[in-house]
PDB file of C-alpha atoms in Angstrom:
ATOM      1  CA  MET A   1      -2.206   8.885  29.270  1.00 53.00           C
ATOM      2  CA  SER A   2      -4.731   6.258  28.034  1.00 75.00           C
ATOM      3  CA  VAL A   3      -3.050   2.512  27.786  1.00 83.00           C
ATOM      4  CA  TRP A   4      -4.493   0.297  25.128  1.00 93.00           C
ATOM      5  CA  GLU A   5      -4.655  -3.120  24.780  1.00 95.00           C
ATOM      6  CA  SER A   6      -7.056  -3.461  21.734  1.00 97.00           C
ATOM      7  CA  TRP A   7      -7.643  -1.502  18.876  1.00 98.00           C
ATOM      8  CA  ILE A   8      -9.217  -2.026  15.279  1.00 98.00           C
ATOM      9  CA  ALA A   9      -8.857   0.217  12.503  1.00 98.00           C
ATOM     10  CA  LEU A  10     -12.011   0.630  10.342  1.00 98.00           C
ATOM     11  CA  GLY A  11     -12.276   2.440   6.871  1.00 98.00           C
ATOM     12  CA  ASP A  12     -11.596   2.054   3.475  1.00 95.00           C
ATOM     13  CA  SER A  13      -8.064   2.289   0.911  1.00 93.00           C
ATOM     14  CA  PHE A  14      -6.668   4.965   3.328  1.00 96.00           C
ATOM     15  CA  THR A  15      -6.541   2.544   6.330  1.00 98.00           C
ATOM     16  CA  GLU A  16      -6.154  -0.329   4.523  1.00 97.00           C
ATOM     17  CA  GLY A  17      -2.712   1.263   3.585  1.00 96.00           C
ATOM     18  CA  VAL A  18      -2.696   1.276  -0.324  1.00 93.00           C
ATOM     19  CA  GLY A  19       0.188   3.076  -2.018  1.00 90.00           C
ATOM     20  CA  ASP A  20       2.484   1.817   0.729  1.00 96.00           C
ATOM     21  CA  ASP A  21       3.523  -1.322  -0.400  1.00 92.00           C
ATOM     22  CA  GLY A  22       5.418  -3.994   1.694  1.00 91.00           C
ATOM     23  CA  PRO A  23       7.098  -7.649   0.681  1.00 89.00           C
ATOM     24  CA  ASP A  24       3.570  -9.007   2.120  1.00 86.00           C
ATOM     25  CA  GLY A  25       0.817  -6.540   0.578  1.00 90.00           C
ATOM     26  CA  CYS A  26       0.074  -2.686   2.051  1.00 92.00           C
ATOM     27  CA  ILE A  27       1.712  -1.285   5.087  1.00 96.00           C
ATOM     28  CA  GLY A  28       0.158   1.909   5.500  1.00 97.00           C
ATOM     29  CA  TRP A  29       0.111   4.230   8.158  1.00 98.00           C
ATOM     30  CA  ALA A  30      -2.141   1.855  10.445  1.00 98.00           C
ATOM     31  CA  ASP A  31       0.374  -0.754  10.440  1.00 97.00           C
ATOM     32  CA  ARG A  32       2.745   1.435  10.838  1.00 96.00           C
ATOM     33  CA  LEU A  33       0.986   3.173  13.713  1.00 96.00           C
ATOM     34  CA  ALA A  34       0.606  -0.196  15.388  1.00 96.00           C
ATOM     35  CA  ALA A  35       4.202  -1.002  15.512  1.00 94.00           C
ATOM     36  CA  ALA A  36       4.651   2.242  17.585  1.00 93.00           C
ATOM     37  CA  LEU A  37       1.991   1.650  20.048  1.00 94.00           C
ATOM     38  CA  ALA A  38       3.205  -1.848  20.634  1.00 94.00           C
ATOM     39  CA  GLU A  39       6.760  -0.820  21.684  1.00 91.00           C
ATOM     40  CA  GLN A  40       4.580   1.376  24.284  1.00 89.00           C
ATOM     41  CA  TYR A  41       1.735  -1.297  25.261  1.00 91.00           C
ATOM     42  CA  PRO A  42       3.506  -4.534  24.408  1.00 91.00           C
ATOM     43  CA  ARG A  43       0.173  -6.456  25.306  1.00 93.00           C
ATOM     44  CA  LEU A  44      -1.636  -4.463  22.449  1.00 96.00           C
ATOM     45  CA  ARG A  45      -3.778  -6.706  19.948  1.00 97.00           C
ATOM     46  CA  TYR A  46      -5.005  -4.952  16.597  1.00 98.00           C
ATOM     47  CA  ALA A  47      -7.291  -5.843  13.403  1.00 98.00           C
ATOM     48  CA  ASN A  48      -7.978  -4.060  10.665  1.00 98.00           C
ATOM     49  CA  LEU A  49     -10.733  -4.082   9.042  1.00 98.00           C
ATOM     50  CA  ALA A  50     -10.053  -1.720   6.268  1.00 98.00           C
ATOM     51  CA  LEU A  51     -10.967  -2.478   2.601  1.00 96.00           C
ATOM     52  CA  ARG A  52     -10.333  -0.433  -0.588  1.00 93.00           C
ATOM     53  CA  GLY A  53     -13.228   1.056  -2.239  1.00 90.00           C
ATOM     54  CA  LYS A  54     -15.560   1.030   1.095  1.00 94.00           C
ATOM     55  CA  MET A  55     -18.472   3.532   0.894  1.00 93.00           C
ATOM     56  CA  LEU A  56     -19.093   4.752   4.100  1.00 97.00           C
ATOM     57  CA  ALA A  57     -22.600   2.711   4.345  1.00 97.00           C
ATOM     58  CA  GLU A  58     -20.572  -0.317   3.732  1.00 96.00           C
ATOM     59  CA  ILE A  59     -18.389   0.473   6.449  1.00 98.00           C
ATOM     60  CA  VAL A  60     -20.929   1.338   8.912  1.00 98.00           C
ATOM     61  CA  ASP A  61     -22.812  -1.880   8.086  1.00 98.00           C
ATOM     62  CA  GLU A  62     -20.253  -4.103   7.753  1.00 97.00           C
ATOM     63  CA  GLN A  63     -17.214  -2.969  10.446  1.00 98.00           C
ATOM     64  CA  VAL A  64     -19.053  -1.165  13.028  1.00 98.00           C
ATOM     65  CA  PRO A  65     -20.925  -4.358  14.419  1.00 98.00           C
ATOM     66  CA  VAL A  66     -17.817  -6.107  14.871  1.00 98.00           C
ATOM     67  CA  VAL A  67     -16.495  -3.404  17.171  1.00 98.00           C
ATOM     68  CA  GLU A  68     -19.643  -3.587  18.904  1.00 98.00           C
ATOM     69  CA  GLU A  69     -19.240  -7.136  19.666  1.00 97.00           C
ATOM     70  CA  LEU A  70     -15.695  -6.950  20.636  1.00 97.00           C
ATOM     71  CA  ARG A  71     -15.410  -3.812  22.209  1.00 98.00           C
ATOM     72  CA  PRO A  72     -11.791  -2.992  21.741  1.00 98.00           C
ATOM     73  CA  GLN A  73     -10.657  -0.116  23.716  1.00 97.00           C
ATOM     74  CA  LEU A  74      -9.626   2.043  20.980  1.00 98.00           C
ATOM     75  CA  VAL A  75     -11.101   2.538  17.272  1.00 98.00           C
ATOM     76  CA  THR A  76      -9.770   4.676  14.452  1.00 98.00           C
ATOM     77  CA  LEU A  77     -12.561   5.370  12.050  1.00 98.00           C
ATOM     78  CA  CYS A  78     -11.987   7.252   8.295  1.00 98.00           C
ATOM     79  CA  GLY A  79     -14.549   6.674   5.895  1.00 96.00           C
ATOM     80  CA  GLY A  80     -16.752   8.939   3.134  1.00 95.00           C
ATOM     81  CA  GLY A  81     -14.300   9.709   0.849  1.00 91.00           C
ATOM     82  CA  ASN A  82     -15.232   7.769  -1.716  1.00 90.00           C
ATOM     83  CA  ASP A  83     -18.818   8.745  -1.027  1.00 92.00           C
ATOM     84  CA  ILE A  84     -17.555  12.679  -1.460  1.00 90.00           C
ATOM     85  CA  ILE A  85     -15.556  11.836  -4.837  1.00 84.00           C
ATOM     86  CA  THR A  86     -19.018  10.255  -6.341  1.00 85.00           C
ATOM     87  CA  PRO A  87     -20.849  12.827  -8.392  1.00 83.00           C
ATOM     88  CA  GLY A  88     -24.251  13.700  -6.959  1.00 88.00           C
ATOM     89  CA  SER A  89     -23.339  13.003  -3.340  1.00 91.00           C
ATOM     90  CA  ASP A  90     -24.612  14.827  -0.643  1.00 96.00           C
ATOM     91  CA  VAL A  91     -21.938  16.045   2.221  1.00 97.00           C
ATOM     92  CA  ASP A  92     -24.443  16.531   4.782  1.00 98.00           C
ATOM     93  CA  ASP A  93     -26.045  13.139   4.446  1.00 98.00           C
ATOM     94  CA  VAL A  94     -22.576  11.225   4.688  1.00 98.00           C
ATOM     95  CA  ALA A  95     -21.371  13.509   7.681  1.00 98.00           C
ATOM     96  CA  ALA A  96     -24.966  12.458   9.382  1.00 98.00           C
ATOM     97  CA  LEU A  97     -24.094   8.682   8.701  1.00 98.00           C
ATOM     98  CA  PHE A  98     -20.398   9.341   9.838  1.00 98.00           C
ATOM     99  CA  GLU A  99     -21.728  10.638  13.329  1.00 98.00           C
ATOM    100  CA  SER A 100     -24.329   7.709  13.626  1.00 98.00           C
ATOM    101  CA  ALA A 101     -21.299   5.428  13.438  1.00 98.00           C
ATOM    102  CA  VAL A 102     -19.254   7.409  16.061  1.00 98.00           C
ATOM    103  CA  ARG A 103     -22.554   7.384  18.110  1.00 98.00           C
ATOM    104  CA  ARG A 104     -22.634   3.653  18.174  1.00 98.00           C
ATOM    105  CA  LEU A 105     -18.818   3.419  18.827  1.00 98.00           C
ATOM    106  CA  ARG A 106     -18.616   5.928  22.005  1.00 98.00           C
ATOM    107  CA  ALA A 107     -21.545   3.759  23.544  1.00 98.00           C
ATOM    108  CA  ALA A 108     -19.439   0.510  23.043  1.00 98.00           C
ATOM    109  CA  GLY A 109     -17.280   2.338  25.359  1.00 97.00           C
ATOM    110  CA  CYS A 110     -14.281   2.553  22.828  1.00 98.00           C
ATOM    111  CA  ASP A 111     -12.069   5.559  22.738  1.00 98.00           C
ATOM    112  CA  VAL A 112     -12.414   6.970  19.034  1.00 98.00           C
ATOM    113  CA  VAL A 113      -9.833   8.606  16.402  1.00 98.00           C
ATOM    114  CA  MET A 114     -11.144  10.157  13.515  1.00 98.00           C
ATOM    115  CA  PHE A 115      -9.314  11.699  10.329  1.00 98.00           C
ATOM    116  CA  THR A 116     -10.040  14.684   8.914  1.00 98.00           C
ATOM    117  CA  GLY A 117      -9.821  14.740   4.606  1.00 95.00           C
ATOM    118  CA  PRO A 118      -6.596  15.947   3.255  1.00 94.00           C
ATOM    119  CA  ASP A 119      -6.387  19.100   1.286  1.00 93.00           C
ATOM    120  CA  PRO A 120      -6.130  17.863  -2.221  1.00 85.00           C
ATOM    121  CA  ARG A 121      -5.323  21.087  -3.854  1.00 86.00           C
ATOM    122  CA  VAL A 122      -2.104  19.215  -5.583  1.00 80.00           C
ATOM    123  CA  GLN A 123      -4.219  16.418  -7.292  1.00 75.00           C
ATOM    124  CA  PRO A 124      -6.513  17.332 -10.337  1.00 70.00           C
ATOM    125  CA  LEU A 125      -8.992  14.753  -9.657  1.00 68.00           C
ATOM    126  CA  LEU A 126      -9.455  15.398  -6.202  1.00 75.00           C
ATOM    127  CA  ARG A 127      -9.187  19.124  -6.688  1.00 79.00           C
ATOM    128  CA  ARG A 128     -12.662  19.600  -7.890  1.00 85.00           C
ATOM    129  CA  VAL A 129     -14.063  17.853  -4.417  1.00 87.00           C
ATOM    130  CA  ARG A 130     -11.785  20.481  -2.680  1.00 92.00           C
ATOM    131  CA  GLY A 131     -14.704  22.309  -1.395  1.00 94.00           C
ATOM    132  CA  LYS A 132     -17.184  19.532  -0.560  1.00 94.00           C
ATOM    133  CA  VAL A 133     -13.847  18.270   1.458  1.00 94.00           C
ATOM    134  CA  ALA A 134     -13.457  21.272   3.281  1.00 96.00           C
ATOM    135  CA  ILE A 135     -17.219  21.280   4.446  1.00 97.00           C
ATOM    136  CA  TYR A 136     -16.695  17.698   5.102  1.00 98.00           C
ATOM    137  CA  ASN A 137     -14.338  18.296   7.794  1.00 98.00           C
ATOM    138  CA  GLY A 138     -16.182  21.094   9.458  1.00 98.00           C
ATOM    139  CA  HIS A 139     -18.895  18.239  10.397  1.00 98.00           C
ATOM    140  CA  LEU A 140     -16.300  16.027  11.382  1.00 98.00           C
ATOM    141  CA  ARG A 141     -14.662  18.253  13.618  1.00 98.00           C
ATOM    142  CA  ALA A 142     -18.055  19.025  14.870  1.00 98.00           C
ATOM    143  CA  ILE A 143     -18.709  15.731  15.675  1.00 98.00           C
ATOM    144  CA  ALA A 144     -15.858  14.953  17.183  1.00 98.00           C
ATOM    145  CA  GLU A 145     -16.360  17.907  20.017  1.00 98.00           C
ATOM    146  CA  ALA A 146     -19.974  16.643  20.356  1.00 98.00           C
ATOM    147  CA  HIS A 147     -18.582  12.906  21.121  1.00 98.00           C
ATOM    148  CA  GLY A 148     -15.358  13.378  22.687  1.00 98.00           C
ATOM    149  CA  ALA A 149     -13.673  12.017  19.704  1.00 98.00           C
ATOM    150  CA  MET A 150      -9.875  12.677  19.190  1.00 98.00           C
ATOM    151  CA  VAL A 151      -8.852  13.985  15.442  1.00 98.00           C
ATOM    152  CA  VAL A 152      -5.929  13.421  13.413  1.00 98.00           C
ATOM    153  CA  ASP A 153      -5.974  16.833  11.339  1.00 98.00           C
ATOM    154  CA  LEU A 154      -4.996  15.916   7.627  1.00 97.00           C
ATOM    155  CA  TRP A 155      -5.781  19.023   6.218  1.00 97.00           C
ATOM    156  CA  SER A 156      -3.426  21.444   8.027  1.00 96.00           C
ATOM    157  CA  MET A 157      -0.597  18.712   7.249  1.00 96.00           C
ATOM    158  CA  ARG A 158       1.391  21.437   4.667  1.00 94.00           C
ATOM    159  CA  VAL A 159       3.774  18.092   4.055  1.00 95.00           C
ATOM    160  CA  LEU A 160       1.041  16.187   2.177  1.00 94.00           C
ATOM    161  CA  HIS A 161       1.006  19.322   0.055  1.00 92.00           C
ATOM    162  CA  ASP A 162       3.782  18.227  -1.654  1.00 91.00           C
ATOM    163  CA  ARG A 163       2.972  15.354  -4.630  1.00 86.00           C
ATOM    164  CA  ARG A 164       5.649  12.695  -3.231  1.00 90.00           C
ATOM    165  CA  SER A 165       3.620  12.774  -0.535  1.00 94.00           C
ATOM    166  CA  TRP A 166       0.907  11.083  -2.794  1.00 89.00           C
ATOM    167  CA  CYS A 167       1.521   7.652  -5.190  1.00 85.00           C
ATOM    168  CA  GLU A 168       1.359   7.387  -9.018  1.00 84.00           C
ATOM    169  CA  ASP A 169      -2.338   6.771  -8.782  1.00 83.00           C
ATOM    170  CA  ARG A 170      -3.158  10.476  -7.332  1.00 75.00           C
ATOM    171  CA  LEU A 171      -5.524   9.441  -5.455  1.00 85.00           C
ATOM    172  CA  HIS A 172      -3.933   7.618  -2.626  1.00 89.00           C
ATOM    173  CA  PHE A 173      -0.721   8.450  -0.619  1.00 93.00           C
ATOM    174  CA  SER A 174       2.760   7.006  -0.744  1.00 94.00           C
ATOM    175  CA  THR A 175       4.940   5.360   1.758  1.00 96.00           C
ATOM    176  CA  GLU A 176       6.269   8.972   2.902  1.00 96.00           C
ATOM    177  CA  GLY A 177       2.378  10.091   2.855  1.00 97.00           C
ATOM    178  CA  HIS A 178       1.449   7.296   5.190  1.00 97.00           C
ATOM    179  CA  ARG A 179       4.478   7.366   7.481  1.00 97.00           C
ATOM    180  CA  ARG A 180       3.968  11.142   7.864  1.00 97.00           C
ATOM    181  CA  ILE A 181       0.735  10.528   8.804  1.00 98.00           C
ATOM    182  CA  ALA A 182       1.339   7.802  10.837  1.00 97.00           C
ATOM    183  CA  LEU A 183       3.466   9.804  13.367  1.00 97.00           C
ATOM    184  CA  ARG A 184       0.909  12.553  13.396  1.00 97.00           C
ATOM    185  CA  ALA A 185      -1.775  10.158  14.598  1.00 97.00           C
ATOM    186  CA  ALA A 186       1.136   8.909  17.064  1.00 96.00           C
ATOM    187  CA  GLU A 187       1.522  12.515  18.386  1.00 95.00           C
ATOM    188  CA  VAL A 188      -2.720  12.572  18.771  1.00 96.00           C
ATOM    189  CA  LEU A 189      -2.448   9.588  20.853  1.00 95.00           C
ATOM    190  CA  GLY A 190       0.613  10.664  22.813  1.00 93.00           C
ATOM    191  CA  VAL A 191       2.890   7.622  21.651  1.00 91.00           C
ATOM    192  CA  PRO A 192       6.509   9.645  21.441  1.00 83.00           C
ATOM    193  CA  GLY A 193       7.515   9.672  17.932  1.00 73.00           C
ATOM    194  CA  GLN A 194      10.550   9.099  16.184  1.00 75.00           C
ATOM    195  CA  ALA A 195      11.016  11.743  13.738  1.00 89.00           C
ATOM    196  CA  ASP A 196       8.832  14.989  13.009  1.00 92.00           C
ATOM    197  CA  TRP A 197       5.877  14.789  10.999  1.00 94.00           C
ATOM    198  CA  ARG A 198       6.403  18.462   9.962  1.00 93.00           C
ATOM    199  CA  GLU A 199       9.788  18.370   8.430  1.00 93.00           C
ATOM    200  CA  PRO A 200       9.678  19.405   4.591  1.00 90.00           C
ATOM    201  CA  LEU A 201      10.820  16.751   2.309  1.00 87.00           C
ATOM    202  CA  PRO A 202      14.020  17.758   0.522  1.00 86.00           C
ATOM    203  CA  PRO A 203      14.078  20.260  -2.768  1.00 84.00           C
ATOM    204  CA  GLU A 204      12.840  18.399  -5.485  1.00 77.00           C
ATOM    205  CA  PRO A 205      14.485  18.826  -8.893  1.00 72.00           C
ATOM    206  CA  PRO A 206      12.931  21.158 -11.356  1.00 71.00           C
ATOM    207  CA  GLN A 207      10.872  19.029 -13.738  1.00 66.00           C
ATOM    208  CA  HIS A 208      10.914  19.347 -17.588  1.00 58.00           C
ATOM    209  CA  TRP A 209       7.292  20.385 -18.823  1.00 51.00           C
ATOM    210  CA  LEU A 210       7.320  18.246 -21.705  1.00 58.00           C
ATOM    211  CA  ASN A 211       8.374  15.001 -18.778  1.00 60.00           C
ATOM    212  CA  GLU A 212       5.315  16.629 -16.904  1.00 61.00           C
ATOM    213  CA  ARG A 213       2.668  16.191 -19.623  1.00 59.00           C
ATOM    214  CA  ARG A 214       3.923  12.647 -20.220  1.00 62.00           C
ATOM    215  CA  ALA A 215       3.546  11.548 -16.897  1.00 58.00           C
ATOM    216  CA  ASP A 216      -0.144  13.525 -16.747  1.00 55.00           C
ATOM    217  CA  LEU A 217      -0.578  11.491 -20.298  1.00 58.00           C
ATOM    218  CA  ALA A 218       0.528   8.250 -18.657  1.00 58.00           C
ATOM    219  CA  TRP A 219      -1.474   8.729 -15.334  1.00 52.00           C
ATOM    220  CA  THR A 220      -4.829   9.652 -17.480  1.00 56.00           C
ATOM    221  CA  THR A 221      -4.747   6.365 -19.625  1.00 66.00           C
ATOM    222  CA  THR A 222      -3.240   4.006 -16.285  1.00 61.00           C
ATOM    223  CA  HIS A 223      -5.628   5.575 -13.480  1.00 53.00           C
ATOM    224  CA  LEU A 224      -8.164   8.566 -14.612  1.00 54.00           C
ATOM    225  CA  LEU A 225      -9.836   5.968 -17.115  1.00 54.00           C
ATOM    226  CA  PRO A 226      -9.732   2.843 -15.171  1.00 63.00           C
ATOM    227  CA  TRP A 227     -11.568   5.029 -12.255  1.00 57.00           C
ATOM    228  CA  VAL A 228     -14.551   6.905 -14.235  1.00 57.00           C
ATOM    229  CA  ARG A 229     -15.204   3.303 -15.937  1.00 67.00           C
ATOM    230  CA  ARG A 230     -15.670   2.142 -12.279  1.00 63.00           C
ATOM    231  CA  GLN A 231     -17.683   5.123 -11.250  1.00 61.00           C
ATOM    232  CA  LEU A 232     -19.862   4.183 -14.269  1.00 61.00           C
ATOM    233  CA  THR A 233     -20.081   0.237 -13.553  1.00 67.00           C
ATOM    234  CA  GLY A 234     -20.108   0.438  -9.739  1.00 68.00           C
ATOM    235  CA  GLU A 235     -17.421  -1.808  -9.423  1.00 70.00           C
ATOM    236  CA  SER A 236     -14.551  -1.504  -6.713  1.00 66.00           C
ATOM    237  CA  LEU A 237     -11.154  -1.798  -6.212  1.00 67.00           C
ATOM    238  CA  GLY A 238     -12.142  -4.213  -3.060  1.00 62.00           C
ATOM    239  CA  ASP A 239     -14.314  -6.483  -4.978  1.00 67.00           C
ATOM    240  CA  GLY A 240     -13.409 -10.069  -4.287  1.00 77.00           C
ATOM    241  CA  LEU A 241     -11.342  -8.808  -1.250  1.00 85.00           C
ATOM    242  CA  GLN A 242     -10.852  -9.597   2.458  1.00 92.00           C
ATOM    243  CA  PRO A 243      -9.739  -7.182   4.883  1.00 95.00           C
ATOM    244  CA  LYS A 244      -5.829  -8.301   5.370  1.00 94.00           C
ATOM    245  CA  ARG A 245      -6.221  -8.638   9.686  1.00 95.00           C
ATOM    246  CA  PRO A 246      -9.432  -9.463  10.161  1.00 96.00           C
ATOM    247  CA  GLU A 247      -8.882 -10.391  14.098  1.00 96.00           C
ATOM    248  CA  LEU A 248      -7.521  -9.058  17.279  1.00 97.00           C
ATOM    249  CA  THR A 249      -4.029 -10.453  17.412  1.00 97.00           C
ATOM    250  CA  PRO A 250      -0.848  -9.340  18.837  1.00 95.00           C
ATOM    251  CA  ILE A 251       1.661  -7.188  16.877  1.00 91.00           C
ATOM    252  CA  ARG A 252       4.945  -8.621  15.291  1.00 79.00           C
ATOM    253  CA  LEU A 253       6.909  -5.627  15.508  1.00 66.00           C
ATOM    254  CA  ARG A 254       9.138  -5.011  12.012  1.00 59.00           C
ATOM    255  CA  SER A 255      11.391  -2.493  11.053  1.00 49.00           C
ATOM    256  CA  ARG A 256       9.690   0.532   9.997  1.00 44.00           C
ATOM    257  CA  SER A 257      11.383   2.489   6.916  1.00 46.00           C
TER     258      SER A 257
END
């Protein structure tokens, strides 16, 4: 098993940890995985450059050069989701750009971990691009094989088909979703886990259809319409924000709920 003493996480809101709120901001799967890695590798230094709203080209232009300069032993890369849900985007072009990033990261001597997109079948907004996600995932698996990268397969995680794995905006994962993804990523890296990510969530009490329709209406007003507006105006949730962990620093272990 490899021993990693430096790791930089690249990406967008998924890797930033949006949806998994803590007392000091987002936690997310990457911070949770960092804590697990630090228990195995106490000298680990970790940076998280991911920022919500980033398109893949921005990740490649702004985050990949930092890796090329610092040359960490491990890099996680997840991106392209914001591109795919944008109307008119070409999956093949997105995948070609992603491969160029992987090629650069591998040339810098880094071990690379990639993530497939999850199956969005349970989410009304994302379900419309399910076919594009599946095609993109096929590209990602081929890229990983060609360049010797590791893959965390979110599509096959049936627990993510449970709506409780997603937060109320129906775009990002909940705390439970991030926790399961951290466990899955740890398994890919060969890090012993404290729980099984495959374990189903407990049965959910039946919901009255009227309550579900009210929830749909509230979601439309609170989340869907603002999302549409941002798509039309080119705004990003990350405008004016900075990465939460921009430098390689040691991990301060904390309890993981």
